[in-house]
Short mmCIF file of C-alpha atoms in Angstrom, two decimals:
data_model
loop_
_atom_site.label_atom_id
_atom_site.label_comp_id
_atom_site.label_asym_id
_atom_site.label_seq_id
_atom_site.Cartn_x
_atom_site.Cartn_y
_atom_site.Cartn_z
CA ASP A 8 -35.08 8.47 2.06
CA LEU A 9 -32.96 5.15 1.81
CA PHE A 10 -34.34 3.67 5.16
CA GLY A 11 -38.07 4.73 4.92
CA ASP A 12 -39.83 7.84 6.40
CA SER A 13 -40.54 5.84 9.68
CA ALA A 14 -37.27 4.01 9.93
CA GLY A 15 -35.04 5.07 13.05
CA VAL A 16 -31.44 5.56 12.55
CA LEU A 17 -28.70 5.84 15.05
CA CYS A 18 -24.97 7.28 14.57
CA LEU A 19 -22.67 6.14 16.92
CA CYS A 20 -19.72 8.39 17.73
CA ARG A 21 -16.65 8.69 19.52
CA ARG A 22 -17.14 12.58 20.50
CA SER A 23 -19.90 14.17 23.16
CA LEU A 24 -21.93 16.22 20.84
CA GLU A 25 -24.42 19.33 21.32
CA ASP A 26 -27.60 19.21 20.17
CA GLN A 27 -28.11 18.93 16.35
CA GLN A 28 -31.11 20.53 14.88
CA GLY A 29 -32.98 19.58 17.76
CA VAL A 30 -31.77 16.18 17.86
CA LYS A 31 -30.30 15.18 21.44
CA GLN A 32 -26.99 12.73 21.73
CA ILE A 33 -28.08 9.61 23.77
CA SER A 34 -26.57 7.14 25.78
CA MET A 35 -24.88 3.95 24.19
CA THR A 36 -27.51 1.66 25.97
CA GLU A 37 -30.80 3.55 25.39
CA PRO A 38 -31.02 2.65 21.50
CA LEU A 39 -30.61 -1.17 22.15
CA SER A 40 -34.17 -1.30 23.55
CA ARG A 41 -35.74 1.10 21.28
CA ASP A 42 -38.12 -0.46 18.96
CA ASP A 43 -38.23 3.00 16.86
CA ILE A 44 -34.18 2.53 16.12
CA HIS A 45 -33.33 -0.01 13.45
CA VAL A 46 -29.96 0.91 12.10
CA ALA A 47 -26.78 1.74 13.89
CA PHE A 48 -23.58 3.73 12.28
CA ILE A 49 -20.60 2.99 14.21
CA CYS A 50 -17.75 5.68 14.01
CA THR A 51 -15.62 4.57 16.84
CA GLU A 52 -12.30 3.69 17.54
CA ASN A 53 -11.42 0.37 16.11
CA THR A 54 -10.82 -1.22 19.41
CA SER A 55 -14.39 -1.02 20.30
CA HIS A 56 -16.09 -2.00 17.33
CA GLU A 57 -16.49 -5.56 18.15
CA GLU A 58 -18.33 -5.17 21.44
CA GLN A 59 -20.51 -2.70 19.70
CA ILE A 60 -21.37 -4.40 16.90
CA ARG A 61 -22.52 -7.64 18.50
CA GLN A 62 -24.59 -5.30 20.77
CA PHE A 63 -26.70 -3.81 18.14
CA LEU A 64 -26.83 -7.09 16.17
CA GLU A 65 -28.15 -8.84 19.29
CA ALA A 66 -30.82 -6.14 19.65
CA GLY A 67 -31.82 -6.70 16.17
CA LYS A 68 -30.57 -3.63 14.48
CA HIS A 69 -29.04 -3.35 11.24
CA VAL A 70 -25.31 -2.27 11.23
CA CYS A 71 -22.88 0.06 9.22
CA VAL A 72 -19.25 0.09 10.65
CA GLU A 73 -16.27 1.92 9.44
CA TYR A 74 -13.31 -0.25 8.62
CA PRO A 75 -11.82 -2.55 9.63
CA ILE A 76 -14.84 -4.23 11.20
CA THR A 77 -12.95 -5.88 13.74
CA LEU A 78 -9.45 -6.53 14.67
CA SER A 79 -9.32 -10.38 14.13
CA TYR A 80 -10.53 -12.46 11.64
CA LYS A 81 -12.69 -14.92 13.84
CA SER A 82 -14.48 -12.35 15.53
CA ALA A 83 -15.50 -10.45 11.84
CA VAL A 84 -16.70 -14.21 10.99
CA ASP A 85 -18.66 -14.63 14.24
CA LEU A 86 -20.19 -11.52 13.64
CA TRP A 87 -21.22 -11.83 9.77
CA ASN A 88 -22.95 -15.41 11.13
CA LEU A 89 -24.83 -13.63 13.56
CA ALA A 90 -26.39 -10.72 11.41
CA GLN A 91 -27.27 -13.67 9.17
CA GLN A 92 -28.79 -15.81 11.69
CA LYS A 93 -30.85 -12.81 12.75
CA GLY A 94 -31.76 -11.56 9.05
CA LEU A 95 -29.93 -8.45 9.58
CA VAL A 96 -27.49 -6.37 7.07
CA LEU A 97 -23.93 -6.01 8.49
CA HIS A 98 -22.05 -3.55 6.31
CA GLU A 99 -18.56 -2.34 6.55
CA GLU A 100 -17.96 0.90 5.06
CA HIS A 101 -14.75 1.07 1.81
CA ILE A 102 -14.85 4.56 0.75
CA GLU A 103 -11.25 4.19 -0.18
CA LEU A 104 -12.92 1.82 -3.26
CA LEU A 105 -15.11 4.54 -4.33
CA THR A 106 -12.45 7.36 -5.03
CA PRO A 107 -11.68 8.69 -8.17
CA ASP A 108 -8.14 7.85 -8.27
CA PHE A 109 -8.81 4.41 -7.51
CA LYS A 110 -11.53 3.56 -9.83
CA GLN A 111 -9.22 5.47 -12.49
CA LEU A 112 -6.20 3.40 -11.50
CA LYS A 113 -8.02 -0.09 -11.91
CA LYS A 114 -9.21 1.00 -15.12
CA ASP A 115 -5.51 1.59 -16.11
CA ILE A 116 -4.16 -1.64 -15.17
CA ALA A 117 -6.90 -3.72 -16.18
CA GLY A 118 -5.46 -6.44 -18.58
CA LYS A 119 -1.91 -5.75 -17.70
CA THR A 120 0.48 -8.38 -16.30
CA LEU A 121 2.17 -7.03 -12.90
CA GLU A 122 5.62 -7.90 -12.61
CA GLU A 123 6.38 -6.21 -8.99
CA GLY A 124 4.80 -3.01 -6.91
CA THR A 125 4.99 -1.07 -3.88
CA LEU A 126 2.41 1.13 -2.36
CA HIS A 127 3.89 3.33 0.34
CA PHE A 128 1.33 5.28 2.48
CA THR A 129 2.40 8.15 4.74
CA GLY A 130 0.83 9.77 7.38
CA GLY A 131 0.75 11.44 10.66
CA SER A 132 0.97 9.70 14.03
CA LEU A 133 -1.45 6.92 14.71
CA LYS A 134 -4.26 7.62 17.20
CA PRO A 135 -4.63 4.98 20.18
CA ASN A 136 -7.08 2.40 19.90
CA PHE A 137 -7.00 1.71 16.08
CA GLY A 138 -5.13 -1.59 16.30
CA PHE A 139 -1.67 -2.50 14.94
CA PRO A 140 -1.14 -0.62 11.39
CA SER A 141 -2.12 -3.56 9.32
CA PHE A 142 -5.65 -3.13 10.63
CA SER A 143 -5.58 0.62 11.16
CA GLY A 144 -4.38 0.97 7.36
CA ILE A 145 -6.56 -2.03 6.15
CA SER A 146 -7.97 0.31 3.32
CA ARG A 147 -4.44 0.04 1.60
CA LEU A 148 -4.42 -3.48 1.96
CA THR A 149 -7.76 -3.70 0.54
CA TRP A 150 -6.75 -1.68 -2.47
CA LEU A 151 -3.93 -3.98 -3.50
CA VAL A 152 -6.57 -7.17 -2.88
CA ASP A 153 -9.12 -5.45 -4.90
CA LEU A 154 -6.22 -4.53 -7.78
CA PHE A 155 -4.33 -7.95 -7.91
CA GLY A 156 -6.68 -10.38 -6.53
CA GLU A 157 -6.15 -12.97 -3.30
CA LEU A 158 -2.40 -12.47 -1.98
CA THR A 159 -0.06 -14.19 0.74
CA VAL A 160 2.06 -12.92 3.45
CA THR A 161 5.72 -13.84 2.91
CA ALA A 162 7.54 -11.70 5.88
CA ALA A 163 6.54 -8.37 7.54
CA SER A 164 8.39 -6.09 10.26
CA LEU A 165 7.62 -3.02 12.09
CA VAL A 166 10.00 -0.12 13.04
CA GLU A 167 8.49 1.56 15.90
CA GLU A 168 10.24 4.81 18.18
CA LYS A 169 7.27 5.59 20.40
CA GLU A 170 8.96 8.59 22.20
CA ASN A 171 8.85 9.91 18.55
CA LYS A 172 5.34 8.86 18.00
CA TYR A 173 6.87 7.33 14.83
CA MET A 174 6.36 3.87 13.12
CA LYS A 175 6.88 2.11 9.78
CA MET A 176 5.26 -1.42 8.96
CA THR A 177 6.62 -3.40 5.91
CA ALA A 178 4.72 -6.02 4.45
CA HIS A 179 6.01 -8.41 1.58
CA LEU A 180 3.24 -10.26 -0.11
CA LEU A 181 2.77 -12.60 -3.32
CA THR A 182 -0.01 -12.54 -5.66
CA ARG A 183 -1.17 -16.06 -6.92
CA GLN A 184 0.82 -15.71 -9.99
CA PRO A 185 2.96 -15.06 -8.07
CA LYS A 186 4.65 -11.64 -8.13
CA PRO A 187 6.12 -9.60 -5.38
CA LEU A 188 4.22 -6.55 -3.85
CA THR A 189 5.39 -4.34 -0.82
CA TRP A 190 3.22 -2.40 1.54
CA ILE A 191 4.58 0.14 3.72
CA GLU A 192 2.69 2.16 6.42
CA GLU A 193 4.97 4.98 7.68
CA ARG A 194 3.44 7.47 10.24
CA GLY A 195 5.00 10.11 12.29
CA PRO A 196 4.83 13.70 13.07
CA GLY A 197 5.33 16.10 10.03
CA LEU A 198 4.58 13.15 7.68
CA GLY A 199 2.09 14.20 4.58
CA ARG A 200 -1.33 12.18 3.94
CA ALA A 201 -0.26 10.61 0.53
CA LYS A 202 0.00 7.38 -1.29
CA HIS A 203 3.14 6.54 -3.29
CA ILE A 204 2.75 3.85 -5.76
CA HIS A 205 5.29 1.99 -8.18
CA PHE A 206 3.25 -0.53 -10.02
CA ARG A 207 5.85 -2.43 -12.70
CA PHE A 208 3.95 -4.62 -15.32
CA LEU A 209 5.49 -6.15 -18.54
CA ASP A 210 4.27 -3.19 -20.96
CA ALA A 211 4.22 -0.09 -18.27
CA THR A 212 5.35 1.19 -14.88
CA ILE A 213 2.87 3.50 -13.20
CA THR A 214 4.52 5.45 -10.39
CA LYS A 215 1.55 8.33 -9.85
CA LEU A 216 -2.06 7.86 -9.36
CA PRO A 217 -4.17 9.29 -11.83
CA ALA A 218 -6.44 12.02 -11.14
CA GLY A 219 -9.77 10.02 -12.25
CA GLN A 220 -13.21 11.86 -12.62
CA GLN A 221 -14.98 13.53 -10.00
CA GLU A 222 -18.63 12.50 -9.11
CA PRO A 223 -21.14 14.70 -7.92
CA VAL A 224 -22.20 12.15 -5.14
CA SER A 225 -19.97 12.32 -2.09
CA LEU A 226 -17.83 9.16 -1.39
CA PHE A 227 -19.47 8.59 2.21
CA MET A 228 -23.29 9.01 0.22
CA GLN A 229 -21.80 6.53 -2.31
CA ASP A 230 -21.29 3.91 0.41
CA LEU A 231 -24.41 4.76 2.08
CA VAL A 232 -26.27 4.23 -1.00
CA LEU A 233 -24.82 0.51 -1.37
CA PHE A 234 -25.87 0.25 2.39
CA GLY A 235 -29.25 1.07 1.68
CA ARG A 236 -29.49 -1.20 -1.55
CA LYS A 237 -28.49 -4.00 1.06
CA LEU A 238 -31.49 -2.92 3.37
CA GLN A 239 -33.72 -3.35 0.50
CA GLY A 240 -32.37 -6.49 -0.75
CA GLU A 241 -30.96 -5.11 -3.96
CA VAL A 242 -27.71 -6.60 -3.74
CA SER A 243 -27.44 -10.12 -5.10
CA ALA A 244 -26.25 -12.83 -2.89
CA ALA A 245 -23.64 -13.42 -5.09
CA GLU A 246 -22.22 -9.96 -4.84
CA LEU A 247 -22.63 -9.99 -1.02
CA GLN A 248 -20.64 -13.40 -0.82
CA GLU A 249 -17.90 -11.66 -3.04
CA GLU A 250 -17.55 -8.41 -0.60
CA ARG A 251 -17.57 -10.72 2.17
CA SER A 252 -14.49 -13.13 1.10
CA ARG A 253 -12.38 -10.12 0.31
CA ILE A 254 -12.94 -8.25 3.77
CA LEU A 255 -12.32 -11.55 5.50
CA HIS A 256 -9.37 -12.26 3.22
CA CYS A 257 -7.84 -8.92 4.00
CA LEU A 258 -9.00 -9.58 7.98
CA GLN A 259 -6.61 -12.69 7.54
CA LEU A 260 -3.60 -10.90 5.56
CA ALA A 261 -3.43 -8.24 8.30
CA GLU A 262 -3.69 -10.71 11.31
CA HIS A 263 -0.49 -12.79 9.81
CA ILE A 264 1.26 -9.41 9.00
CA GLN A 265 0.74 -8.59 12.83
CA GLN A 266 1.78 -11.90 13.93
CA LEU A 267 5.01 -11.87 11.52
CA SER A 268 6.21 -7.88 12.63
CA GLU A 269 5.18 -9.15 16.49
CA SER A 270 7.58 -11.83 15.98
CA THR A 271 10.48 -10.34 14.39
CA GLN A 272 10.20 -7.63 17.54
CA ALA A 273 10.27 -10.12 20.26
#
């Protein structure tokens, strides 16, 4: 039991649910004042994350939230500072870093020198209340940062056909070396969910994600175990700071991409 036999856990969901194994759904406000609820899992639309996280932290609850933690860099810093002041764990879920294909890709490129690269994601139409594509798709940006280190944004644009529920965001990035990376988020009806990569290194070019080895523990459980280790104080301060720095860096990049994209549309 990650949270102990007597610990209360609340999962905040965007849908109305029937009773689940004898457990009834309760209102958003009730758990804020209940002493038997210590942890909140937030699985709602991205636009509501900031307010909900703040409410639960203010009420003294640990929080695990789906990415992105918020839709702005400043608000994320404020929430993390609040969690630290109250001695609480604020954990942003990142299962994309736990997938077999990503783990294998990271191993395959270790020690290689990047010359240029592209990550092109396709998927169905973006649902409302999930923020600008650089935020709703921040897991792909996190991939690039985790693979190649801190990045800078040089240009960004957004093509949008609202009547067709279609959009294509293109962001041009530079590594510290500096080498160019292009990140594309393309969404619309009939577009299959897929990641297309093209990474050219000095000695090799990778154009397909490796299969990787499946693990017996699901992605969400792996992330839950990490959250549990944080609750038990088993994650070092250095590891926590490294994770926080990566998340905040990605939020800064996402914010800059949004600003540049909207300026080109104006």
